Coordinates of C-alpha atoms in Angstrom, one line a residue:
X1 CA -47.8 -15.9 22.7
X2 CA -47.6 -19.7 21.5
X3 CA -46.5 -18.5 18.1
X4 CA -43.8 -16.3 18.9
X5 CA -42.1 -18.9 21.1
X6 CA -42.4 -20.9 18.1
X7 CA -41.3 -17.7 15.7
X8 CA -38.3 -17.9 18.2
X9 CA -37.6 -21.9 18.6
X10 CA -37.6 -21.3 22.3
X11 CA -39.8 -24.6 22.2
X12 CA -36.4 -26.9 21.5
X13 CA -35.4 -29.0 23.6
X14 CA -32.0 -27.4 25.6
X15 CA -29.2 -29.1 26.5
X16 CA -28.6 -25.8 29.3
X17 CA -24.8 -27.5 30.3
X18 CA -23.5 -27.3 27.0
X19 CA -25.3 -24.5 25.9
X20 CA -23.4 -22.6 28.9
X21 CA -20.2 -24.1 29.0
X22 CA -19.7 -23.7 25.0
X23 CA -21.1 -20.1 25.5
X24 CA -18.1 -18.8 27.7
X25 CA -16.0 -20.7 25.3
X26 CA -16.9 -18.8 22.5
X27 CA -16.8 -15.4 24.4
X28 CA -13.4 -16.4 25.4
X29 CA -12.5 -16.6 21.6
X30 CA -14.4 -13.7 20.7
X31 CA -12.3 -10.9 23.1
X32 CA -9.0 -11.3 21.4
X33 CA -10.5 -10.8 17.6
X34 CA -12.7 -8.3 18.2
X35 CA -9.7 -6.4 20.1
X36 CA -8.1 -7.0 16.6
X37 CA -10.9 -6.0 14.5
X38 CA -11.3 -3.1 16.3
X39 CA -7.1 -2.0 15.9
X40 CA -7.4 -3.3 12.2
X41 CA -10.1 -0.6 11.7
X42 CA -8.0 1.9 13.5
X43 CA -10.6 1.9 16.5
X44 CA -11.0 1.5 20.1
X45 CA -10.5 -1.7 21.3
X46 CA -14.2 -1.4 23.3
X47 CA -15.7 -0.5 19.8
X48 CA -15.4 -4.0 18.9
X49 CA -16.0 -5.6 22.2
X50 CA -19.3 -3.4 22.5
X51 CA -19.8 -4.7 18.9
X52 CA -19.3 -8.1 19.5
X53 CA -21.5 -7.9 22.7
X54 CA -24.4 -6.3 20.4
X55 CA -24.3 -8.3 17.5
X56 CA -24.2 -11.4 19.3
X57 CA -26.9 -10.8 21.5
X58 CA -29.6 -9.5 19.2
X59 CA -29.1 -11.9 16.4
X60 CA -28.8 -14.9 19.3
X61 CA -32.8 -14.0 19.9
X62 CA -33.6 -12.7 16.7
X63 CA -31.7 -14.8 14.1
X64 CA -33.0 -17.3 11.5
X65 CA -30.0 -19.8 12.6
X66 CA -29.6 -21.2 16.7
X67 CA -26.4 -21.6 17.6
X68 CA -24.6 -19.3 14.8
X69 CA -22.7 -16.5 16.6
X70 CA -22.4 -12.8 15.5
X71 CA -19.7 -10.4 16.3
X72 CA -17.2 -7.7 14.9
X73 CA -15.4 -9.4 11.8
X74 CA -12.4 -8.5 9.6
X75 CA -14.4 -8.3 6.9
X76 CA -15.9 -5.4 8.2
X77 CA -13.5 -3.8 9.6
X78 CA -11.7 -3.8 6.1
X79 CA -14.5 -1.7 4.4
X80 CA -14.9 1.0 7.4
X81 CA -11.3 1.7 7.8
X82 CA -10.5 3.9 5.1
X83 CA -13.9 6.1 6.2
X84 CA -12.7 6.2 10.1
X85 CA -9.1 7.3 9.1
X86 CA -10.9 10.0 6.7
X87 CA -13.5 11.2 8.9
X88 CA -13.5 9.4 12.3
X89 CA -15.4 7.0 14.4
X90 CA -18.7 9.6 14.3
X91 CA -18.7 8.9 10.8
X92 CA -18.1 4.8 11.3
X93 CA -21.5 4.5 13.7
X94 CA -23.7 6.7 11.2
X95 CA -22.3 4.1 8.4
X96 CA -23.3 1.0 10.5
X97 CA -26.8 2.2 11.4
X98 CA -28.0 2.5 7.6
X99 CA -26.3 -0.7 6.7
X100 CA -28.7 -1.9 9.4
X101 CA -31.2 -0.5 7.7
X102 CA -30.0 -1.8 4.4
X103 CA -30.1 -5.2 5.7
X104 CA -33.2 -4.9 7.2
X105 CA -34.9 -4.0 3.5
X106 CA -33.0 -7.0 2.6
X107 CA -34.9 -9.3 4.8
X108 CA -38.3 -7.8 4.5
X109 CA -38.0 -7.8 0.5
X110 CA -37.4 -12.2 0.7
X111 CA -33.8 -11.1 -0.7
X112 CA -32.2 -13.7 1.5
X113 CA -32.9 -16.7 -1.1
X114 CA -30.7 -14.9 -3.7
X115 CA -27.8 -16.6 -1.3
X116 CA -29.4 -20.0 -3.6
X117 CA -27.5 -18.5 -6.5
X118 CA -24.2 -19.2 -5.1
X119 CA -22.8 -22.3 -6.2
X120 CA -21.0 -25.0 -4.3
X121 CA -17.5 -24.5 -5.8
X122 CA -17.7 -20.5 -4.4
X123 CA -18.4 -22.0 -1.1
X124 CA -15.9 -24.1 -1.0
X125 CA -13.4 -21.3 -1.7
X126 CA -15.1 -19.1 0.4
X127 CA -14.9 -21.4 3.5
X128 CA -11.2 -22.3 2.3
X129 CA -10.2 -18.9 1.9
X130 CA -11.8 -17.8 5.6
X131 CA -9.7 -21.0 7.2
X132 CA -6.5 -19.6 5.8
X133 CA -7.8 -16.2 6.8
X134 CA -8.0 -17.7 10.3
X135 CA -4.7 -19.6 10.2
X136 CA -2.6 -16.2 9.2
X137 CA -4.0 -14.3 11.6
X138 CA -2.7 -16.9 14.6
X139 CA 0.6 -16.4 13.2
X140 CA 0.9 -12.6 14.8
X141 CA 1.2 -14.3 18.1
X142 CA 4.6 -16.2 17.0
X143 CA 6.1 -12.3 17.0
X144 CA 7.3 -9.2 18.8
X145 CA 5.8 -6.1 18.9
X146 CA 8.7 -5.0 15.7
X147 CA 7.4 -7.3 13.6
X148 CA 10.4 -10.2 14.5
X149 CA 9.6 -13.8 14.7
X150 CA 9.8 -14.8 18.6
X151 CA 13.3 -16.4 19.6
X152 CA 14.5 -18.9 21.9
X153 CA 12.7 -19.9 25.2
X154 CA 9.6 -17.7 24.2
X155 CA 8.8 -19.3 21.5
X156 CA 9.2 -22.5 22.7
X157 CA 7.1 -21.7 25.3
X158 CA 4.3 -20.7 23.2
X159 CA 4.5 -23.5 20.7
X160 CA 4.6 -26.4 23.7
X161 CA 1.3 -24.3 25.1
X162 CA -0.4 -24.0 21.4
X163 CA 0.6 -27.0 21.0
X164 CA -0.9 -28.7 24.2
X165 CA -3.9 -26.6 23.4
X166 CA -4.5 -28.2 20.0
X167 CA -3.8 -31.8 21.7
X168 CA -6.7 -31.6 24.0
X169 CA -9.0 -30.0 21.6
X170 CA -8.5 -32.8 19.6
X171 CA -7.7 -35.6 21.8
X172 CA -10.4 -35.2 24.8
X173 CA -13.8 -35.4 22.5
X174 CA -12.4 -39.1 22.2
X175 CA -11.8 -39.3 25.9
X176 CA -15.5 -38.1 26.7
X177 CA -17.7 -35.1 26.1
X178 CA -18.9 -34.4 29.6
X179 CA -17.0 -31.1 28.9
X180 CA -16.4 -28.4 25.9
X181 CA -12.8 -29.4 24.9
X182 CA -12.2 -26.0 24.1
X183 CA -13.2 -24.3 27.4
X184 CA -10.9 -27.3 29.1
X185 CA -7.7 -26.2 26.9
X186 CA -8.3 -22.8 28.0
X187 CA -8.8 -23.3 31.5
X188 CA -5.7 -26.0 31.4
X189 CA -3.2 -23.9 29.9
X190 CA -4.8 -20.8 32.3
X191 CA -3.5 -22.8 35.0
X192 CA -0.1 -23.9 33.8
X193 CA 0.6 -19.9 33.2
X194 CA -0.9 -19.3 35.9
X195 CA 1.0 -21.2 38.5
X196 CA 4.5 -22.0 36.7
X197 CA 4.3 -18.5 36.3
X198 CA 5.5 -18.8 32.6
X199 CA 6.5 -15.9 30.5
X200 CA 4.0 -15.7 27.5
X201 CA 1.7 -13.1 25.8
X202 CA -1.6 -12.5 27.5
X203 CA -4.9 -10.9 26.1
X204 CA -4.7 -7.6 28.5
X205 CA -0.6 -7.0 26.0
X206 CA -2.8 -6.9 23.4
X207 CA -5.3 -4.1 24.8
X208 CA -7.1 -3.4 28.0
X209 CA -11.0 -4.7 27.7
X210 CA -12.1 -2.5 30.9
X211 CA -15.2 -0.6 30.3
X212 CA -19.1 -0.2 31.1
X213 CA -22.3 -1.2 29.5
X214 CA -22.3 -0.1 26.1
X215 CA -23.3 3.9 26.0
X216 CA -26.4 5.0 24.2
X217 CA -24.9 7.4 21.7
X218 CA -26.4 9.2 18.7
X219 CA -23.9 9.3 16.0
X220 CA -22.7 13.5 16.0
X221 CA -22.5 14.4 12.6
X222 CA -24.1 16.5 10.5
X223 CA -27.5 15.1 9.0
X224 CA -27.2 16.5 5.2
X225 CA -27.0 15.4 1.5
X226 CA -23.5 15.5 1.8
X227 CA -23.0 13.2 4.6
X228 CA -25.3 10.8 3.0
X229 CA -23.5 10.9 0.2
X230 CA -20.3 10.1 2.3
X231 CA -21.4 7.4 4.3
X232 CA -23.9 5.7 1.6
X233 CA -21.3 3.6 -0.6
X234 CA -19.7 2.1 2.7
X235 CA -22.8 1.1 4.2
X236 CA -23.8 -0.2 1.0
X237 CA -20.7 -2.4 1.2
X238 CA -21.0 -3.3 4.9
X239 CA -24.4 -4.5 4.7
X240 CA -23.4 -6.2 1.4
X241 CA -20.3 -8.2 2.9
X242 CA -22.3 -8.7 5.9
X243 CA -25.3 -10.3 4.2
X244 CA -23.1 -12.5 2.0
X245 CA -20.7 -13.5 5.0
X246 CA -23.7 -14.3 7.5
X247 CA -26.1 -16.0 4.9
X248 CA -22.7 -18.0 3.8
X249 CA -21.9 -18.9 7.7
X250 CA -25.7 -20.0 8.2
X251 CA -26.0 -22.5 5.1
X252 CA -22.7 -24.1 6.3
X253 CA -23.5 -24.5 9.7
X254 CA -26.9 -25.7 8.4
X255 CA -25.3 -29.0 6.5
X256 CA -23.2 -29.0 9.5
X257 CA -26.1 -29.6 12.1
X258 CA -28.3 -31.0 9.5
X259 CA -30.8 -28.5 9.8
X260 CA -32.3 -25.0 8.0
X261 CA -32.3 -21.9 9.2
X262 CA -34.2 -18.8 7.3
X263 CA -32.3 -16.0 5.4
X264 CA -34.8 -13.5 5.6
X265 CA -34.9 -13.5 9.3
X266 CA -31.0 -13.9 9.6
X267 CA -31.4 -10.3 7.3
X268 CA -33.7 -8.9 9.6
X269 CA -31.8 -9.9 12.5
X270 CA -28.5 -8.8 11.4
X271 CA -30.1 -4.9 10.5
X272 CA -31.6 -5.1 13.6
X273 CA -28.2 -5.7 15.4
X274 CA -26.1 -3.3 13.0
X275 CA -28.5 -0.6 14.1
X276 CA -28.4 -1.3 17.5
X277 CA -24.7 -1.2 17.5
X278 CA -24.1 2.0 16.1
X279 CA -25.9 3.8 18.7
X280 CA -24.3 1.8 21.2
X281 CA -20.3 2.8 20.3
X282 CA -20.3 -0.7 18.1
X283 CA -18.4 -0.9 15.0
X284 CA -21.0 -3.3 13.1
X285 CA -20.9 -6.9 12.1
X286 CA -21.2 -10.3 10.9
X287 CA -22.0 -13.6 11.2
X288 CA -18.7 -15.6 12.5
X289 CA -18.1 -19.0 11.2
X290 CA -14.8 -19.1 13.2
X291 CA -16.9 -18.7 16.8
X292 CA -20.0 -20.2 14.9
X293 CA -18.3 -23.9 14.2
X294 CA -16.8 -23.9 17.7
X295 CA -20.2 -23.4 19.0
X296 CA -21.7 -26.0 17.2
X297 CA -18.6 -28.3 17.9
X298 CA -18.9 -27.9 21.6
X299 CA -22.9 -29.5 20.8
X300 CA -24.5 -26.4 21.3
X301 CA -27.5 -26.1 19.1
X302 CA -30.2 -23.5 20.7
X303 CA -30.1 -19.8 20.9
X304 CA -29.0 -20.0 24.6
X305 CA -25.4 -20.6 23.8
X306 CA -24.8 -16.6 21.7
X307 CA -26.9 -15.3 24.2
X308 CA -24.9 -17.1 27.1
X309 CA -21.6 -15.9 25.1
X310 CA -22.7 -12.5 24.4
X311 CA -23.9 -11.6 28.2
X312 CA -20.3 -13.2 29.4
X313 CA -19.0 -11.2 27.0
X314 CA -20.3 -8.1 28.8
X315 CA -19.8 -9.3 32.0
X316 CA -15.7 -9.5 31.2
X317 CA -15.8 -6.1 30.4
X318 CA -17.6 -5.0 32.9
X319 CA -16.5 -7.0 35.7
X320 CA -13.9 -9.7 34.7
X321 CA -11.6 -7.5 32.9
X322 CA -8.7 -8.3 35.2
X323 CA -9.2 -12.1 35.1
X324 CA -9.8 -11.9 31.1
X325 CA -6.2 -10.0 30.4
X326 CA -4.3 -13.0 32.5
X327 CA -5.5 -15.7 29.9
X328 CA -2.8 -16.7 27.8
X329 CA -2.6 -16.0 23.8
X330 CA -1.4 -18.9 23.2
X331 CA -4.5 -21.0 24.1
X332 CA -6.5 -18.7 22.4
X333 CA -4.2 -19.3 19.3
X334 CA -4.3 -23.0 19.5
X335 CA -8.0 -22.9 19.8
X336 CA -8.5 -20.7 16.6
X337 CA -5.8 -22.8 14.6
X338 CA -7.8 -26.0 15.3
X339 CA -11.1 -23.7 14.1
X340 CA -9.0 -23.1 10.6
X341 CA -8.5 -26.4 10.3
X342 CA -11.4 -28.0 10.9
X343 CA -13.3 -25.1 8.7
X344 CA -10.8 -25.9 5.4
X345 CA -12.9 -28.2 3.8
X346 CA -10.5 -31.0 2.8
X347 CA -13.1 -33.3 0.8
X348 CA -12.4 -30.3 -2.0
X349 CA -8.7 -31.8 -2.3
X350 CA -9.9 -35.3 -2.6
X351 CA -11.9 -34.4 -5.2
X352 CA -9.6 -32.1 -7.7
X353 CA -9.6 -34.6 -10.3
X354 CA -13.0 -35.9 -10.1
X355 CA -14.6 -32.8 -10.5
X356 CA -15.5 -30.5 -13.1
X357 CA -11.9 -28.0 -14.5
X358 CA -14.3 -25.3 -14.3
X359 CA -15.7 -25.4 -10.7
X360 CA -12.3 -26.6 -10.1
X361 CA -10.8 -23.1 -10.7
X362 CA -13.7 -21.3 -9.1
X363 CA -13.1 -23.0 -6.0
X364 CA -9.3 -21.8 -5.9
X365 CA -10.4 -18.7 -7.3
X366 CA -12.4 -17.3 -4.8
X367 CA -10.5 -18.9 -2.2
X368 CA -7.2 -16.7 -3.7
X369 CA -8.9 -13.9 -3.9
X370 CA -10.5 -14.0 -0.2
X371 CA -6.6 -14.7 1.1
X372 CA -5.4 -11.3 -0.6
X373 CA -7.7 -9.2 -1.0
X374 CA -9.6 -9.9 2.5
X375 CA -12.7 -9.5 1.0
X376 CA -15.1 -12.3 1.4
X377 CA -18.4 -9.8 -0.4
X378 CA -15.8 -9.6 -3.7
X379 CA -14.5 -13.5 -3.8
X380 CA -18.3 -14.4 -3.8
X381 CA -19.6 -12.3 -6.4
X382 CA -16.5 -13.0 -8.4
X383 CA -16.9 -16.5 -8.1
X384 CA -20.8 -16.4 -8.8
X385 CA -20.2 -14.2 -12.0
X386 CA -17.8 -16.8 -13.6
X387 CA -19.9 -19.6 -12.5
X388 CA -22.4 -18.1 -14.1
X389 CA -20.4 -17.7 -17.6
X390 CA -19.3 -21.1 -17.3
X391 CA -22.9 -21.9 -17.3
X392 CA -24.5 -19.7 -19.9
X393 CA -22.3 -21.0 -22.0
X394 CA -22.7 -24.8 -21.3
X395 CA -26.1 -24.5 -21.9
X396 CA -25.5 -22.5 -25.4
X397 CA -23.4 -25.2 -26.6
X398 CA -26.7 -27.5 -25.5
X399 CA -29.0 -25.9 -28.5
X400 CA -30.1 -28.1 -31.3
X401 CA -32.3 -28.8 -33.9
X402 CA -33.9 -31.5 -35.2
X403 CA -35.4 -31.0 -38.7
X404 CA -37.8 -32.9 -40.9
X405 CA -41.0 -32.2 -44.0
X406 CA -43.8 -33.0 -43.5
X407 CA -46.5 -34.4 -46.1
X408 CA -47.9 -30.6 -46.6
X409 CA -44.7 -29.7 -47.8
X410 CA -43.7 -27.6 -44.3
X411 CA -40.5 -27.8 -42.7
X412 CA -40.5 -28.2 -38.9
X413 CA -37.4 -27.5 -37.1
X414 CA -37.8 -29.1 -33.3
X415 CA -35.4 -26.9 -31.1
X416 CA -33.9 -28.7 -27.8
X417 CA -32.2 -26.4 -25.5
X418 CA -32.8 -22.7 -23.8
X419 CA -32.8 -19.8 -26.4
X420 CA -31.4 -17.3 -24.9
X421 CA -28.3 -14.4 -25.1
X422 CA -25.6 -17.2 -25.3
X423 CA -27.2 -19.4 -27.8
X424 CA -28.9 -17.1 -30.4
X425 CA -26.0 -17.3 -32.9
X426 CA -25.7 -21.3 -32.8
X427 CA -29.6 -21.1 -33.1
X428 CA -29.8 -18.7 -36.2
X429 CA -27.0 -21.2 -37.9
X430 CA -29.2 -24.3 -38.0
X431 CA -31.7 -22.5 -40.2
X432 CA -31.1 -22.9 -44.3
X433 CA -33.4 -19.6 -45.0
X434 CA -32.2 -20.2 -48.9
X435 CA -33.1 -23.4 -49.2
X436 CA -36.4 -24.4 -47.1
X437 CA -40.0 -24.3 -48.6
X438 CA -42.3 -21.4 -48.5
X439 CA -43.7 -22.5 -45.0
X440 CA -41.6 -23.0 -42.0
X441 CA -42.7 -24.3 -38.2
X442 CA -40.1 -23.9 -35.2
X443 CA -41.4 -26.1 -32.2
X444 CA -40.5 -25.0 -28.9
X445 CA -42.0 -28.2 -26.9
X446 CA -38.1 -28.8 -25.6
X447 CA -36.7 -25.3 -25.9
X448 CA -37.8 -22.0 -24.1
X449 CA -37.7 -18.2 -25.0
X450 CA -35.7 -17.1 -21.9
X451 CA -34.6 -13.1 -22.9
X452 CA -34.6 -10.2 -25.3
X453 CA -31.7 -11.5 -27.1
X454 CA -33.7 -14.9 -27.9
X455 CA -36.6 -12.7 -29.0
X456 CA -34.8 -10.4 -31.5
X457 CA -33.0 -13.4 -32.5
X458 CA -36.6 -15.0 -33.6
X459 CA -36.8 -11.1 -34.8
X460 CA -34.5 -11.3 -37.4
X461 CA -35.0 -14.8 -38.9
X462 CA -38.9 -13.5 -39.3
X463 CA -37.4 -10.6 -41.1
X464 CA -34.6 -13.4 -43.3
X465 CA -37.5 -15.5 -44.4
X466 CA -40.0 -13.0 -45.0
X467 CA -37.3 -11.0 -47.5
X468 CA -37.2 -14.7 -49.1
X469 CA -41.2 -14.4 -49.1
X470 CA -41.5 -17.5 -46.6
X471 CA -43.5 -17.6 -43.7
X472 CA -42.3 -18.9 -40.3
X473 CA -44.7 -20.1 -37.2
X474 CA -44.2 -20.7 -33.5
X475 CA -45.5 -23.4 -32.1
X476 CA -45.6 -25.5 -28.3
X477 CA -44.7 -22.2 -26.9
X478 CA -45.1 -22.0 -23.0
X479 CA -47.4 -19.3 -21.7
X480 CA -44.2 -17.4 -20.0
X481 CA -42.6 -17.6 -23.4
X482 CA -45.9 -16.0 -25.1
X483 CA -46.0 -13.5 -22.5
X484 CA -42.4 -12.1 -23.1
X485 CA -43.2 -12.4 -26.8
X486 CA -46.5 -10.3 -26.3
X487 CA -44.6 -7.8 -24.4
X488 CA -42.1 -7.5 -27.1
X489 CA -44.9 -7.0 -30.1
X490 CA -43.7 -3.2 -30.7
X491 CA -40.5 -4.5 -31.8
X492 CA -41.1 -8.2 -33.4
X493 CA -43.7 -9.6 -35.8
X494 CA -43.9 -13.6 -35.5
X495 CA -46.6 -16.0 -36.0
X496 CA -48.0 -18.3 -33.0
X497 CA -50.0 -21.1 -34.4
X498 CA -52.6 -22.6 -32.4
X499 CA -52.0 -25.8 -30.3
X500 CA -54.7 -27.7 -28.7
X501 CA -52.3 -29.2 -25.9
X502 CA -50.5 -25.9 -24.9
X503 CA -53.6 -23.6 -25.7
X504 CA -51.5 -21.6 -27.6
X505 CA -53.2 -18.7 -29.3
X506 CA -53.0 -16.9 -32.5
X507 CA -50.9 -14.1 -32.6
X508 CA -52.4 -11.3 -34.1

């Protein structure tokens, strides 16, 4: 028992007023885009809400990361709408359940540390990209149902009200903190709607959130080949984006609270709730840095603020409906504009010309490609890949020799630098296979045999110096390096002379 309270920090020490009080908040915030999510992906609206409510709740108790908050995301909804337009919402649960599964493989293979690869410039793009994301979207609640920017007293009356909205958010933290500053925005604009009876955009003109507990429901389609074959590639994607967007959500809010959560469990947790929601009527999910920074902003730190968020969540649907539909859009907006802006990292514009050109343009890279394209899964890898050119071929241009004879009459040529796919042709230049003596020694004591590449590179020097009839030896290699080297042994015949210090032995 005492280790899984500790499996599940429900040992931490709880602040249970702010834990509450930031939970309704963010269940506040998460009706209205999980209405949209669901439209986006040409759903019902209760298919995101149920998703919301599921995701929330089982990564709240299951999650590698208190206080990060789960829900139906655009993200998701983006991949899945193409397959419920073709072949309906049947078709979207099945599709959710195996990229539980997916994710769930994820997190019991240890794949969660591969989120290490991605550098800091893809992050900040990512994060950048999502706060613009965010900002956009509010700007659907400055228009008609035709498309047409508001006019006249309606718009005014929305921009005072986002506008008062945004002032307390930002303005009573300084005042005190007895209180969420986002829940008090809410309530305070509730009221002026509420009582001045002004004219504005509500949550229930968006889409009625009346409903029941989410139905058990086995997906009804037809379990073949075929259908697998359908549904396979998007829940490949789904749990893809999903990992990326969640794993990317935790290690910000980790530097944010100055704390670390675990990956693997955060995979685990997030199968386990993808599952769950598609046999309850969910459309599937992510982590949400949007609702996850409010959280954390309001102080909440333990698990009992998502659960808190996800059972109100419920409980609006199930009982609060009515109350739910009166609260105006426009605090909702101004709360999720101040999210934006406090998610765009602006330390990245301070720091254009201090930085790197490179991670420079991977920053506004990804960050481009996450504002058009929508897809946060695509921005990363993008960003990762060239980050990872931009690298390979740093270190190639890091490669060098240093050369010398000895009294025996051998030349030894000290190699500094990795040899591997992007440095074998700067490597092969530094050797004068004419001109050196019969006897040559390449010293790998700074250098290391990373690839194939770097070993048929060594490949075809042996086979340049032994046309010349010159012989060529390896020495200081590491015991990886020898390995790779011993693996390779069909296709390459090198020398490995005997070191003392490295316990090198002779090659055969």
């Amino acid at each position: 028992m005492q280790k899984i309270i500790n499996m599940f920090d429900f040992k931490q020490k709880v602040d249970y007023k702010t834990e509450i009080l930031s939970g309704i908040t963010v269940a506040l915030a998460l009706v209205p885009e999980a209405v949209a999510f669901a439209l986006i992906a040409g759903l019902s609206p209760l298919v995101g809400l149920y998703a919301a409510f599921m995701m929330g709740l089982v990564t709240s108790i299951l999650g590698g990361r208190p206080g990060m908050i789960s829900g139906a995301t655009g993200a998701i909804a983006v991949v899945i709408v193409v397959l419920a337009k073709t072949h309906g919402v049947e078709y979207v649960f099945a599709t959710v359940i195996l990229a539980g599964i997916i994710q769930m493989l994820a997190g019991f293979l240890k794949l969660g540390k591969l989120i290490r690869l991605v550098p800091h410039p893809v992050i900040f793009g990512f994060v950048n990209g999502l706060a613009i994301i965010i900002f956009m979207s509010q700007l659907d609640q400055f228009k008609d149902v035709s498309g047409n920017w508001l006019t006249g007293s309606n718009m005014y009356i929305l921009l005072a009200l986002v506008g008062l909205t945004m002032l307390i958010i930002w303005g009573l933290p300084k005042i005190t903190k007895a209180v969420p500053a986002s829940l008090t925005a809410i309530l305070v604009v509730f009221g002026l709607v509420y009582f001045l009876k002004l004219d504005t955009k509500t949550v229930g003109d968006i889409a009625s959130i009346k409903g029941g507990f989410p139905p058990f429901h086995i997906p009804q389609i037809p379990f073949n080949l075929e259908t697998l074959q359908i549904i396979f590639p998007y829940a490949a994607i789904v749990a893809g984006v999903g990992l990326i967007e969640s794993l990317l959500t935790l290690n910000i809010i980790d530097e944010i609270t100055e704390t670390r959560g675990h990956s693997n469990r955060e995979a685990v947790a997030q199968g386990t709730a993808n599952i769950l929601s598609g046999f309850f009527s969910g459309m599937g999910g992510c982590a949400m840095l949007g609702q996850s920074l409010i959280n954390v902003s309001s102080g909440a730190r333990a698990r009992l603020s998502g659960i808190i968020a996800s059972v109100a969540l419920l409980v609006f649907i199930m009982f609060g409906s009515s109350l739910i539909e009166k609260v105006p859009m426009a605090a909702l907006t101004g709360l999720m504009i101040m999210v934006a802006i406090g998610t765009f990292e602006w330390a990245s514009i301070r720091i254009i010309n201090k930085m790197p050109r490179h991670d420079i343009f991977v920053g506004m890279l990804v960050a481009l490609v996450t504002v058009l394209l929508h897809n946060l899964a695509l921005a990363v890898l993008i960003g990762v890949i060239i980050s990872a050119l931009v690298f390979a071929w740093e270190s190639a241009k890091r490669i060098r020799a240093r050369k010398y004879i000895d009294d025996k009459g051998v030349k030894h040529y000290e190699i500094f630098g990795p040899l591997f796919f992007g440095s074998t042709t700067a490597f092969t230049e530094k050797f004068d296979v004419i001109g050196d003596p019969e006897e040559i020694i390449i010293d790998f004591k700074e250098s290391k045999v990373v690839d194939m590449s770097a070993i048929e590179a060594l490949n075809v020097l042996t086979h340049r110096y032994a046309k010349q009839n010159k012989k060529v030896h390896l020495k200081h290699l590491s015991e990886d390096c020898r390995q790779l080297l011993k693996n390779a042994e069909s296709v390459i015949e090198v020398n490995i002379i005997e070191d003392p210090t490295y316990k090198v032995m002779l090659d055969k």
